[in-house]
Short mmCIF file of C-alpha atoms and ligand atoms in Angstrom, two decimals:
data_model
loop_
_atom_site.label_atom_id
_atom_site.label_comp_id
_atom_site.label_asym_id
_atom_site.label_seq_id
_atom_site.Cartn_x
_atom_site.Cartn_y
_atom_site.Cartn_z
CA UNK V 1 74.65 104.51 110.04
CA UNK V 2 78.23 105.67 110.58
CA UNK V 3 79.83 103.97 107.59
CA UNK V 4 78.80 104.54 103.98
CA UNK V 5 80.07 102.32 101.16
CA UNK V 6 79.41 104.09 97.87
CA UNK V 7 79.99 102.46 94.50
CA UNK V 8 79.75 102.83 90.73
CA UNK V 9 79.04 99.60 88.85
CA UNK V 10 78.11 98.80 85.24
CA UNK V 11 77.43 95.07 85.58
CA UNK V 12 77.06 94.56 89.33
CA UNK V 13 80.59 93.40 90.16
CA UNK V 14 81.69 96.49 92.11
CA UNK V 15 78.21 96.57 93.70
CA UNK V 16 78.64 92.96 94.90
CA UNK V 17 82.05 93.83 96.41
CA UNK V 18 80.49 96.83 98.19
CA UNK V 19 77.73 94.59 99.62
CA UNK V 20 80.33 92.05 100.80
CA UNK V 21 82.37 94.77 102.53
CA UNK V 22 79.15 95.92 104.25
CA UNK V 23 78.41 92.32 105.29
CA UNK V 24 81.85 91.92 106.87
CA UNK V 25 81.73 95.32 108.55
CA UNK V 26 78.36 94.52 110.11
CA UNK V 27 75.99 96.92 111.90
CA UNK V 28 76.32 100.55 110.95
CA UNK V 29 77.52 100.05 107.37
CA UNK V 30 75.33 100.46 104.31
CA UNK V 31 76.30 100.04 100.63
CA UNK V 32 74.69 102.58 98.32
CA UNK V 33 74.72 104.04 94.85
CA UNK V 34 76.15 107.46 94.07
CA UNK V 35 72.71 109.08 94.08
CA UNK V 36 71.74 107.50 97.40
CA UNK V 37 74.97 108.71 99.05
CA UNK V 38 73.94 112.38 99.13
CA UNK V 39 76.11 115.04 100.79
CA UNK V 40 73.66 114.98 103.76
CA UNK V 41 74.26 111.23 104.20
CA UNK V 42 78.03 111.65 103.93
CA UNK V 43 78.10 114.50 106.44
CA UNK V 44 76.74 112.10 109.11
CA UNK V 45 79.30 109.36 108.35
CA UNK V 46 82.52 108.71 110.27
CA UNK V 47 83.98 106.42 107.58
CA UNK V 48 83.31 106.61 103.82
CA UNK V 49 84.41 103.68 101.63
CA UNK V 50 84.21 104.27 97.87
CA UNK V 51 84.77 101.93 94.93
CA UNK V 52 84.57 101.95 91.14
CA UNK V 53 85.66 99.82 88.19
CA UNK V 54 88.91 100.64 86.40
CA UNK V 55 88.18 101.97 82.90
CA UNK V 56 91.18 102.84 80.73
CA UNK V 57 93.52 102.85 83.75
CA UNK V 58 91.42 105.34 85.70
CA UNK V 59 87.96 106.15 87.04
CA UNK V 60 85.22 105.75 84.41
CA UNK V 61 84.50 108.88 82.37
CA UNK V 62 81.37 109.73 80.38
CA UNK V 63 83.19 108.39 77.32
CA UNK V 64 84.20 105.04 78.85
CA UNK V 65 80.72 104.61 80.34
CA UNK V 66 79.25 105.17 76.88
CA UNK V 67 81.70 102.66 75.48
CA UNK V 68 80.58 100.11 78.09
CA UNK V 69 77.00 100.65 76.95
CA UNK V 70 78.03 100.25 73.32
CA UNK V 71 79.25 96.74 74.16
CA UNK V 72 75.71 95.67 75.13
CA UNK V 73 74.50 92.76 73.04
CA UNK V 74 71.49 90.42 73.08
CA UNK V 75 71.59 87.91 75.95
CA UNK V 76 73.90 90.05 78.06
CA UNK V 77 73.15 92.24 81.06
CA UNK V 78 72.98 95.86 79.85
CA UNK V 79 75.47 98.29 81.40
CA UNK V 80 73.78 100.24 84.22
CA UNK V 81 74.32 103.95 83.63
CA UNK V 82 71.36 105.12 85.70
CA UNK V 83 73.52 106.49 88.55
CA UNK V 84 76.08 109.29 88.37
CA UNK V 85 79.71 108.25 87.97
CA UNK V 86 81.89 108.08 91.07
CA UNK V 87 84.12 110.67 89.36
CA UNK V 88 81.17 113.15 89.37
CA UNK V 89 80.22 112.11 92.91
CA UNK V 90 83.74 112.83 94.19
CA UNK V 91 83.57 116.34 92.73
CA UNK V 92 80.71 117.12 95.15
CA UNK V 93 82.30 115.40 98.17
CA UNK V 94 81.60 117.30 101.42
CA UNK V 95 84.88 118.31 103.08
CA UNK V 96 86.31 116.22 105.91
CA UNK V 97 87.71 115.49 108.37
CA UNK V 98 86.46 111.91 108.01
CA UNK V 99 88.08 108.49 107.55
CA UNK V 100 88.06 106.94 104.08
CA UNK V 101 88.99 103.72 102.29
CA UNK V 102 89.15 103.22 98.51
CA UNK V 103 88.74 100.17 96.28
CA UNK V 104 88.45 99.22 92.62
CA UNK V 105 87.49 96.26 90.47
CA UNK V 106 89.77 95.45 87.55
CA UNK V 107 91.24 92.74 85.40
CA UNK V 108 94.49 91.03 86.40
CA UNK V 109 97.56 92.37 84.60
CA UNK V 110 99.28 95.55 83.48
CA UNK V 111 96.02 97.32 82.60
CA UNK V 112 94.81 97.03 86.21
CA UNK V 113 95.07 99.91 88.71
CA UNK V 114 94.02 103.53 88.51
CA UNK V 115 90.60 103.97 90.08
CA UNK V 116 91.42 103.30 93.74
CA UNK V 117 94.39 105.66 93.60
CA UNK V 118 92.26 108.37 91.94
CA UNK V 119 89.60 107.92 94.64
CA UNK V 120 92.28 108.18 97.33
CA UNK V 121 93.60 111.42 95.83
CA UNK V 122 90.09 112.96 95.74
CA UNK V 123 89.42 112.03 99.38
CA UNK V 124 92.77 113.33 100.47
CA UNK V 125 92.17 116.65 98.67
CA UNK V 126 88.91 116.98 100.64
CA UNK V 127 90.72 116.45 103.99
CA UNK V 128 89.83 112.79 104.56
CA UNK V 129 92.35 110.44 106.22
CA UNK V 130 93.12 106.95 104.86
CA UNK V 131 92.02 104.17 107.22
CA UNK V 132 93.77 101.50 105.11
CA UNK V 133 95.64 101.19 101.81
CA UNK V 134 93.58 101.09 98.58
CA UNK V 135 92.30 97.61 97.68
CA UNK V 136 91.73 95.93 94.30
CA UNK V 137 89.28 93.13 93.52
CA UNK V 138 89.68 91.21 90.28
CA UNK V 139 87.31 90.27 87.47
CA UNK V 140 87.61 88.28 84.26
CA UNK V 141 88.55 90.14 81.09
CA UNK V 142 85.01 89.99 79.64
CA UNK V 143 83.46 93.43 79.33
CA UNK V 144 79.87 92.33 79.54
CA UNK V 145 78.20 89.42 81.23
CA UNK V 146 75.20 87.11 81.17
CA UNK V 147 74.38 87.61 84.87
CA UNK V 148 74.97 90.47 87.33
CA UNK V 149 78.29 90.20 89.22
CA UNK V 150 79.34 87.11 87.21
CA UNK V 151 82.73 88.53 86.23
CA UNK V 152 84.29 88.36 89.73
CA UNK V 153 87.10 85.84 90.06
CA UNK V 154 86.67 83.14 92.73
CA UNK V 155 87.22 84.30 96.32
CA UNK V 156 86.80 88.03 95.65
CA UNK V 157 83.57 88.43 97.62
CA UNK V 158 85.11 86.55 100.56
CA UNK V 159 88.18 88.79 100.36
CA UNK V 160 85.86 91.84 100.44
CA UNK V 161 83.93 90.43 103.42
CA UNK V 162 87.22 89.95 105.30
CA UNK V 163 88.34 93.48 104.41
CA UNK V 164 85.03 94.71 105.87
CA UNK V 165 85.85 92.91 109.14
CA UNK V 166 89.33 94.44 109.10
CA UNK V 167 88.02 97.98 108.46
CA UNK V 168 85.59 97.57 111.35
CA UNK V 169 88.48 96.57 113.59
CA UNK V 170 90.59 99.52 112.42
CA UNK V 171 87.86 102.12 112.85
CA UNK V 172 87.06 100.86 116.33
CA UNK V 173 90.65 101.50 117.36
CA UNK V 174 91.18 104.90 115.74
CA UNK V 175 90.61 108.26 117.38
CA UNK V 176 87.97 110.75 116.30
CA UNK V 177 89.36 113.13 113.68
CA UNK V 178 89.39 116.82 114.46
C1 LIG H 201 85.30 100.81 78.66
C2 LIG H 201 86.00 99.88 79.61
C3 LIG H 201 87.37 100.05 79.86
C4 LIG H 201 88.03 99.18 80.77
N1 LIG H 201 89.35 99.41 81.03
C5 LIG H 201 89.99 98.63 81.96
C6 LIG H 201 91.36 98.89 82.32
O1 LIG H 201 92.01 99.80 81.82
N2 LIG H 201 91.93 98.09 83.25
C7 LIG H 201 91.24 97.07 83.85
O2 LIG H 201 91.82 96.41 84.71
N3 LIG H 201 89.94 96.80 83.54
C8 LIG H 201 89.31 97.55 82.61
N4 LIG H 201 88.00 97.30 82.29
C9 LIG H 201 87.29 96.19 82.96
C10 LIG H 201 86.47 96.73 84.14
O3 LIG H 201 87.32 97.05 85.22
C11 LIG H 201 85.37 95.73 84.53
O4 LIG H 201 84.42 95.78 83.50
C12 LIG H 201 84.73 96.10 85.86
O5 LIG H 201 85.61 95.83 86.93
C13 LIG H 201 83.42 95.37 86.09
O6 LIG H 201 82.83 95.93 87.24
P1 LIG H 201 81.31 96.47 87.23
O7 LIG H 201 80.44 95.29 86.88
O8 LIG H 201 81.09 96.91 88.65
O9 LIG H 201 81.22 97.58 86.26
C14 LIG H 201 87.32 98.13 81.40
C15 LIG H 201 85.95 97.97 81.12
C16 LIG H 201 85.29 98.82 80.24
C17 LIG H 201 83.83 98.64 79.98
#
């Protein structure tokens, strides 16, 4: 595989976007959790796409992840905290050069934004080059849900699939990085 799509996801929404990007990209792209995307896997990749939810205008922290878990209630999907945060994963990112793309899931409105830009900054600090601008995918304001990935607004998975097609097109027409 030459393209890794790594994600953090409490209730499956960011995971579903990652899977849709992989579907659009086609052969050679695999969506994986932060513990599956080991440094050895990343070192073999040409393009790394990373996504996380926006928590408090930024990447989730241990505190916001704990707060997501505290919102668990009977009849709702529990927050999945079994994988390391993307914030921790980025701290162990093998140095580039490699191509990257960043995305986030967030609610619509002034509280949106923060994670994709933070991901972009971490990649850039590790000598990765942006293949495309950061992308946002939107969810409803609910902070927990009765089914995995049920917070995504209509059309978001299709938008992610189309972005996957676009990234495939871009990477096919870019030079190798030195
Ligand atoms: C503790 C917490 C803080 C949040 N803060 C924000 C925020 O500042 N801005 C925003 O747009 N969404 C915020 N959200 C909503 C999340 O972005 C939303 O839960 C997430 O996109 C769902 O994706 P997931 O199922 O992959 O975790 C917050 C959610 C939680 C649990």
